[in-house]
Short mmCIF file of C-alpha atoms in Angstrom, two decimals:
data_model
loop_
_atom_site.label_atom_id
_atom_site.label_comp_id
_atom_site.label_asym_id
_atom_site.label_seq_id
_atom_site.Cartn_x
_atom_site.Cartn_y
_atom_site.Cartn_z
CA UNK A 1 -34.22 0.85 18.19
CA UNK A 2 -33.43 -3.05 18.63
CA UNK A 3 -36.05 -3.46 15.96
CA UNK A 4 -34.65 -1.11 13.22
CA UNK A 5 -31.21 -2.78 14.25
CA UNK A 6 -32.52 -6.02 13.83
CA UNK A 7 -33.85 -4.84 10.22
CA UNK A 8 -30.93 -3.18 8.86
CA UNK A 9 -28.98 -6.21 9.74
CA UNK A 10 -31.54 -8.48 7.42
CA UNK A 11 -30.89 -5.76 4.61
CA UNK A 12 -27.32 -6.24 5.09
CA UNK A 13 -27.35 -10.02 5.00
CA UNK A 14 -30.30 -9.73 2.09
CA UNK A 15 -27.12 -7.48 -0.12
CA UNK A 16 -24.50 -9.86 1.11
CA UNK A 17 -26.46 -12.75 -0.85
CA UNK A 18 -27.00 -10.49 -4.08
CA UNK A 19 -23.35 -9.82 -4.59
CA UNK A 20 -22.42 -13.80 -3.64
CA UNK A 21 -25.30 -14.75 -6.48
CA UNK A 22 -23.68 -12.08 -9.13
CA UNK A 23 -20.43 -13.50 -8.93
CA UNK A 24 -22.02 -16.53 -9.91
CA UNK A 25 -24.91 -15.49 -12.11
CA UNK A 26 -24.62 -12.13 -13.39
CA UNK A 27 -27.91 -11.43 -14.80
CA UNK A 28 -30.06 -12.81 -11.88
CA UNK A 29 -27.85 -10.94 -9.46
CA UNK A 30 -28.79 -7.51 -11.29
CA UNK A 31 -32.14 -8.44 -11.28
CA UNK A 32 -31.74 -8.94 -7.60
CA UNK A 33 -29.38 -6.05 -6.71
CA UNK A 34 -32.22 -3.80 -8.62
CA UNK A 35 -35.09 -4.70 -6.98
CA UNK A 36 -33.07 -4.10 -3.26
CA UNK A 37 -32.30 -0.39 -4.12
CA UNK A 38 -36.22 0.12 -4.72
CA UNK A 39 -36.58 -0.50 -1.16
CA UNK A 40 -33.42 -0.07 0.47
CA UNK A 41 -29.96 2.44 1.15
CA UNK A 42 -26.56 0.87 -1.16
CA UNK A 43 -23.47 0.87 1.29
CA UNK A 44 -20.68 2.09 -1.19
CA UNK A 45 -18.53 -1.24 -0.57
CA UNK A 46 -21.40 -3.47 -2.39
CA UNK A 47 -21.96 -0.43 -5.24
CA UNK A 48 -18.23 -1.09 -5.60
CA UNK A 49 -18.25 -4.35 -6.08
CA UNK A 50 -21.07 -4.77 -8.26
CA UNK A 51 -19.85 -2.41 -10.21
CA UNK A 52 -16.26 -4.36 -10.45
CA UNK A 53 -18.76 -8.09 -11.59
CA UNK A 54 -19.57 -5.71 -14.40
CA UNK A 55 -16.40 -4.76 -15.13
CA UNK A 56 -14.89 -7.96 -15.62
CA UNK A 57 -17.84 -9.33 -17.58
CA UNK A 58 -17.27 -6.46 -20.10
CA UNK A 59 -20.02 -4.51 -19.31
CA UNK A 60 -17.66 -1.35 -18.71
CA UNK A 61 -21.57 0.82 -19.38
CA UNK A 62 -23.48 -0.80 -16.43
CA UNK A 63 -20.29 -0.56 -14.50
CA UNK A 64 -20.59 3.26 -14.57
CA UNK A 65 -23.80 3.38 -14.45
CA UNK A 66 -24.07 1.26 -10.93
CA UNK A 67 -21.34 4.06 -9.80
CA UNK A 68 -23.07 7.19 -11.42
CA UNK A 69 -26.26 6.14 -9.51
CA UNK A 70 -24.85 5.91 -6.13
CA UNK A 71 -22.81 8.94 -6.36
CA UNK A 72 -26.31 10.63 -7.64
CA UNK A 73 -28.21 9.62 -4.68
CA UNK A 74 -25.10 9.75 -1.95
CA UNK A 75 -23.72 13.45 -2.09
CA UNK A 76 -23.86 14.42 -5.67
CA UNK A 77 -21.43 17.40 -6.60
CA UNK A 78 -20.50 17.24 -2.70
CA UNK A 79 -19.49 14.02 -2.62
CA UNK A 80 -15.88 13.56 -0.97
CA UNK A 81 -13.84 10.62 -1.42
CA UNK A 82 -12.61 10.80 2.24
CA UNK A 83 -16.39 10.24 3.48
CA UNK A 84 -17.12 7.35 1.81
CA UNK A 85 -18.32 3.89 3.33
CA UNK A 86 -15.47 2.01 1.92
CA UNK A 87 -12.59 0.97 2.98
CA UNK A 88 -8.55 1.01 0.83
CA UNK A 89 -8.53 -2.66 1.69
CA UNK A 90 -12.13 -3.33 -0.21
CA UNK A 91 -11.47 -1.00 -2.93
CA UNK A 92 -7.94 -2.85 -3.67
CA UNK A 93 -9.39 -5.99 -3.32
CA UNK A 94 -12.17 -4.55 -5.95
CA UNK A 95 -9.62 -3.33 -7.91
CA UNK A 96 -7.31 -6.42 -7.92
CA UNK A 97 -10.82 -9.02 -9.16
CA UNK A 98 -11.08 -6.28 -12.69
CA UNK A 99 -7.09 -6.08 -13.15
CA UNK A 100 -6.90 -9.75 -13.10
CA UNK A 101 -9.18 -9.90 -15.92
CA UNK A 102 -8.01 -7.34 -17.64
CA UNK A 103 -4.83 -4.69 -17.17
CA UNK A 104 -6.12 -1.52 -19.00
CA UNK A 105 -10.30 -2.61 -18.39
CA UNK A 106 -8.80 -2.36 -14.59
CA UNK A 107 -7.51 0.95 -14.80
CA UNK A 108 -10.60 2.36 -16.82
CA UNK A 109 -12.68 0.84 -13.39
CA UNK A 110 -10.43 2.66 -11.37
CA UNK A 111 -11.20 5.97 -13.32
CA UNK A 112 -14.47 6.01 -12.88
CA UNK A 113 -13.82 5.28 -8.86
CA UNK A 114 -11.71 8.61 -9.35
CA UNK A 115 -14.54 10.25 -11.26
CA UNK A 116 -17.16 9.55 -9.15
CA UNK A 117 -15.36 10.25 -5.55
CA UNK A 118 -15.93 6.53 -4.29
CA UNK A 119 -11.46 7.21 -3.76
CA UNK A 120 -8.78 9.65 -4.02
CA UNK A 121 -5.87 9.51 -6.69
CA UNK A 122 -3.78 7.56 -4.13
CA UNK A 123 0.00 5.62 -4.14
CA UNK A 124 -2.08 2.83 -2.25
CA UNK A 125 -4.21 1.69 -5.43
CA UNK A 126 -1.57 3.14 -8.38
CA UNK A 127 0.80 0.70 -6.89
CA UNK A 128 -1.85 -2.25 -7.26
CA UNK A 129 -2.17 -1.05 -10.32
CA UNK A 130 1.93 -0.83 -11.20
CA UNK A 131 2.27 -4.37 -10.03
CA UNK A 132 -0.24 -5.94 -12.27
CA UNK A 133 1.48 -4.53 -15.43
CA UNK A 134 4.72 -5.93 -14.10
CA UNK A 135 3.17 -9.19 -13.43
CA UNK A 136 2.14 -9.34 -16.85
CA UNK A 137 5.33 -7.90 -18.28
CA UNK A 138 8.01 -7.28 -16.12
CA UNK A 139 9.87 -4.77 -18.64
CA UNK A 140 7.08 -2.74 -19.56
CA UNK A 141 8.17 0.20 -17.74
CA UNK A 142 7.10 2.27 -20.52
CA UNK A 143 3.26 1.41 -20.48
CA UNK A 144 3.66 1.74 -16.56
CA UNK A 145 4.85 5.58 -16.51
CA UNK A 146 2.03 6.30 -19.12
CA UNK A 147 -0.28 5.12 -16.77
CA UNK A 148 1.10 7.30 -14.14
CA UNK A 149 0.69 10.20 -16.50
CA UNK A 150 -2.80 9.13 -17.59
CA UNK A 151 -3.90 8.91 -13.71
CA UNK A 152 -1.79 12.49 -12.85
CA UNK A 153 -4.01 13.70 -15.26
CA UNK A 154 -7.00 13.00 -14.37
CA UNK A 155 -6.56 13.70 -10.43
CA UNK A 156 -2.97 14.26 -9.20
CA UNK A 157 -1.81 12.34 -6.30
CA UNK A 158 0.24 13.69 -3.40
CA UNK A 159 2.90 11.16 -2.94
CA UNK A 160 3.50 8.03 -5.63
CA UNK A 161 6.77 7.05 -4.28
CA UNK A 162 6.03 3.43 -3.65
CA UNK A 163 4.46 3.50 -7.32
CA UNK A 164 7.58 5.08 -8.55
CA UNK A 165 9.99 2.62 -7.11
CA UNK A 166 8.86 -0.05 -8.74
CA UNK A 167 9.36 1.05 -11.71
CA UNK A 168 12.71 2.08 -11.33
CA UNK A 169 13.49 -0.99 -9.71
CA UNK A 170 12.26 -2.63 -13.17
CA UNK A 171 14.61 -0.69 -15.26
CA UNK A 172 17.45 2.02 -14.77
CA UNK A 173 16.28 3.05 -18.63
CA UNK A 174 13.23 4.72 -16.67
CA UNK A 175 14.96 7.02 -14.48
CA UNK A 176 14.49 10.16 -16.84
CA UNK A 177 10.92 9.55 -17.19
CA UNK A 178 10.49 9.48 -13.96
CA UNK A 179 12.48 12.85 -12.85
CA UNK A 180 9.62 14.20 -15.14
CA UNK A 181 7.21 12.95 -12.65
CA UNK A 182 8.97 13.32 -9.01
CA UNK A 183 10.80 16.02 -7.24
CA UNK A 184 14.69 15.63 -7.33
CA UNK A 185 14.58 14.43 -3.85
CA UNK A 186 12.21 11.68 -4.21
CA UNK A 187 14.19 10.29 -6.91
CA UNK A 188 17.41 10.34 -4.99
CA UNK A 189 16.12 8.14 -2.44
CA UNK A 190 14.75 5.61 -4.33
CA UNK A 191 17.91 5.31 -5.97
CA UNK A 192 19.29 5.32 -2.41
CA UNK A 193 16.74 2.59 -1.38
CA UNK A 194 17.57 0.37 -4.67
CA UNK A 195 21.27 0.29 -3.09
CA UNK A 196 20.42 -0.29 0.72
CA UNK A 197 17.99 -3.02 -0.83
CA UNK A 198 20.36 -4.92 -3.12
CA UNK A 199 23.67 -3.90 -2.46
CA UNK A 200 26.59 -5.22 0.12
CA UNK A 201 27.77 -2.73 2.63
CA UNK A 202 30.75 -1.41 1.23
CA UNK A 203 28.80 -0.72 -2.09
CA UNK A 204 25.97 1.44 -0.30
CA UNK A 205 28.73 3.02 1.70
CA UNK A 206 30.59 4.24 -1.65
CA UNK A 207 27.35 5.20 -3.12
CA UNK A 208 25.49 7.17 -0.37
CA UNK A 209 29.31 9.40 0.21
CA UNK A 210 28.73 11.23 -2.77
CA UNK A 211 25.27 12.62 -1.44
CA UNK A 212 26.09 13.77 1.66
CA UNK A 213 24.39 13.98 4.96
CA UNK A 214 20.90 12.22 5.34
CA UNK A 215 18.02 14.81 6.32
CA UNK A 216 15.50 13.74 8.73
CA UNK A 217 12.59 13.26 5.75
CA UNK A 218 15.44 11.22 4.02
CA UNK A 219 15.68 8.41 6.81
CA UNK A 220 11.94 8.29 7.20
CA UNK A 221 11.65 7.69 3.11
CA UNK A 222 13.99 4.54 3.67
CA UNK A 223 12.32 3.65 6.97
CA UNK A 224 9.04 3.87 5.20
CA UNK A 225 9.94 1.82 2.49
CA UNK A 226 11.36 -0.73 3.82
CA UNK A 227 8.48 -1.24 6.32
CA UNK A 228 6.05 -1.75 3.63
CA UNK A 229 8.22 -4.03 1.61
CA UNK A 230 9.32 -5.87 4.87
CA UNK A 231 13.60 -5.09 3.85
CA UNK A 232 15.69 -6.34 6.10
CA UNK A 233 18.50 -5.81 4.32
CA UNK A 234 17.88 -2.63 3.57
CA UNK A 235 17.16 -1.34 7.55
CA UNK A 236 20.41 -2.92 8.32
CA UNK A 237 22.43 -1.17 5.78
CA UNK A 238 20.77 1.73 6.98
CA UNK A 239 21.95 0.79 10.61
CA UNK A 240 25.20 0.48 9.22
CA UNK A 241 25.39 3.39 7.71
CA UNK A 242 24.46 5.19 10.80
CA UNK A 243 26.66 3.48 13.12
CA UNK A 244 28.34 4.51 15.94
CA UNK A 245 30.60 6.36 14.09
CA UNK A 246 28.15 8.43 12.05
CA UNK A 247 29.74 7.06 8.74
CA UNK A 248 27.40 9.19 6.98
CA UNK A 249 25.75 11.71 8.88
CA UNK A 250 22.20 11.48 9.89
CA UNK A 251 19.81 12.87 12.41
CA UNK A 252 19.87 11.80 15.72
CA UNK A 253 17.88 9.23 17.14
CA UNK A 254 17.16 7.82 14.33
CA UNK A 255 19.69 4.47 15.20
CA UNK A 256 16.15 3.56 17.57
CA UNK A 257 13.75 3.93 14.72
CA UNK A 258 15.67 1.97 12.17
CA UNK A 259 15.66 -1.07 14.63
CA UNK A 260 12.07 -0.27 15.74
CA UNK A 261 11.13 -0.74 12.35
CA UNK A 262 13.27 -4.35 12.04
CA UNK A 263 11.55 -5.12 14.86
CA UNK A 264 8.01 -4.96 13.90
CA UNK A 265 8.25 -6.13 10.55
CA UNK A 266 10.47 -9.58 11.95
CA UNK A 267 7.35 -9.74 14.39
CA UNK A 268 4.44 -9.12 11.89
CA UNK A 269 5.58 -11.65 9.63
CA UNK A 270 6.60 -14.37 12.57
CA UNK A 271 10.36 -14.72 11.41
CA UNK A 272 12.06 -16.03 14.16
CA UNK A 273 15.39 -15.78 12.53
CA UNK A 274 15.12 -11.80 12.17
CA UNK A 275 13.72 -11.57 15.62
CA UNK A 276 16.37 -13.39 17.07
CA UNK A 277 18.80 -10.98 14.77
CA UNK A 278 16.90 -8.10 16.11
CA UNK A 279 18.14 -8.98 19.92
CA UNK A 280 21.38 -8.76 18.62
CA UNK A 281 20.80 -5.34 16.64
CA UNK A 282 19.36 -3.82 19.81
CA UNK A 283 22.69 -4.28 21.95
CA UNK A 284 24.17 -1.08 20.20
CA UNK A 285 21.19 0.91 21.48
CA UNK A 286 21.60 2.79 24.59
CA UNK A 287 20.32 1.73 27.67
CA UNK A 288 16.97 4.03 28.45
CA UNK A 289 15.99 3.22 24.80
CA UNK A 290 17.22 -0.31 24.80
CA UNK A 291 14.28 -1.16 27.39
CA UNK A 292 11.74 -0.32 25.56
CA UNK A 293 12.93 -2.15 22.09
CA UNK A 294 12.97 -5.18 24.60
CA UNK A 295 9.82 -4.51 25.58
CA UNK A 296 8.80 -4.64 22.24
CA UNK A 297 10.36 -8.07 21.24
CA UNK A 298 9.07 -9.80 24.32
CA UNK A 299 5.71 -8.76 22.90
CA UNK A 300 6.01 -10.69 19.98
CA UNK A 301 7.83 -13.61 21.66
CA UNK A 302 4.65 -13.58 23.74
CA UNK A 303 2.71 -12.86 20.37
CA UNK A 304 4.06 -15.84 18.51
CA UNK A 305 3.70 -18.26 21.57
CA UNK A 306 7.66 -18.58 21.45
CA UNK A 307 10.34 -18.35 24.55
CA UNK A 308 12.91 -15.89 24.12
CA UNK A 309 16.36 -17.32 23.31
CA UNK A 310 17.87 -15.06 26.02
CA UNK A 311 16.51 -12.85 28.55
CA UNK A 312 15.09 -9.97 27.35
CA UNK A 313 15.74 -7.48 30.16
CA UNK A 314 18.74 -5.54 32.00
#
């Protein structure tokens, strides 16, 4: 056992050096990466990435062919994306190296990932995608729903909402597009989220009256959201919004989450400022819940090597 441990390791660290020499010399690391699978099991992360070297030398043929091969010897027609050895951060990370080269030779790379199972149609990678046409023209909303459509096509996803808001946040113009590609409800609350985002109180207030209450899915959208894109100014609206007086209405319990959320993401990202403003948020929480959001800040106090500016307890 130690021994075929101590040889699978080698093989490993034998594959490691093949992909470090084909980012440097192509040719001698195919040559290399050839005579290893003669001898040797491909994890899927280093078939990805060799496959993404071809790529972005414009060798879209071997790029599919590395693919076709693994998915050939690994599964076959039984293949499922979900079982793969490969995680969303590598294939991003693949799929970031070919879009930098290249916006629509990174999108073909990403079809044949689709077509050959190594991932699932998911908002995680479209919205990699999305921000690379943006970054290379921040009004071409246009080429960015056709993309959507292109990659519905071919596998749909589940949920694109992240996908989705960035293109609306790029133009209002693409709003109908986009109602052609979400559900009514979706759409609302990235129009919603655009507000709480960008807007001053007063403004979001006037805006969110003439939708109503809040459902439960509604508040996690925006929670969501603004977790991932680290809004503070959008989970304090939100706070605002539901207020002690239930300006608009909303679920209950929900006050906790929002500030949970503002919370975490002023930890994660070591801003002292928000974490100090998060204290201040959590003094409108009631007591039995207020503990535990205190417990939470000390942790990052602790976290971040920094003393609390008060104390953190009642």
């Amino acid at each position: 056992m130690f021994l075929s441990r101590r040889v699978f390791s080698e093989a490993i660290s034998n594959f490691r050096q093949i992909l470090r020499t084909t980012g440097l010399e192509f040719e001698k690391g195919i040559e290399d990466y050839r005579i290893f699978r003669e001898t040797n099991d491909t994890p899927d992360w280093g078939v990805v990435r060799m496959s993404s070297y071809a790529m972005c030398k414009n060798r879209p043929q071997e790029a599919r062919k590395f693919l076709e091969e693994q998915f050939k010897e690994v599964g076959g027609s039984q293949r499922q994306a979900r079982h793969v050895q490969i995680t969303e951060a590598q294939i991003n990370a693949n799929l970031e190296r070919v879009l930098k080269s290249n916006i629509e030779t990174g999108i073909r790379f990403y079809e044949f990932l689709l077509d050959f199972r190594f991932c699932a149609n998911r908002d995680v990678y479209l919205e990699t995608i999305i921000e690379y046409i943006f970054k290379n023209d921040k009004n071409n909303w246009k080429y960015a729903i056709e993309v959507l459509n292109r990659l519905q096509e071919k596998q749909k996803s589940k949920s694109f909402k992240m996908s989705a808001y960035h293109i609306l946040k790029s133009s209002v113009d693409s709003e109908k597009d986009l109602a052609e590609l979400v559900k009514p409800r979706t759409l609302r609350n990235l129009r919603i989220f655009l507000r709480l985002e960008t807007s001053s109180f007063p403004e979001v207030l006037d805006y969110c009256r003439s939708f109503g209450k809040f459902e439960s899915s509604d508040v996690d959208f925006h929670i969501e959201i603004a977790g991932k894109l680290r809004s503070f100014e959008a989970l304090e609206n939100l706070l605002e919004l539901y207020g002690g007086q239930m300006i608009i209405p909303m679920p209950k319990g929900y006050e906790k989450r929002i500030v949970e959320e503002f919370i975490k993401i002023s930890g994660k990202s070591g801003n002292l400022e928000k974490l100090e403003r998060s204290i201040q948020l959590t003094r409108t929480i009631e007591m039995e819940d207020r503990d535990v959001l205190y417990a939470k800040i000390r942790h990052f106090y602790k976290c971040l090597n920094v003393k609390p500016p008060v104390k953190l307890y009642e």
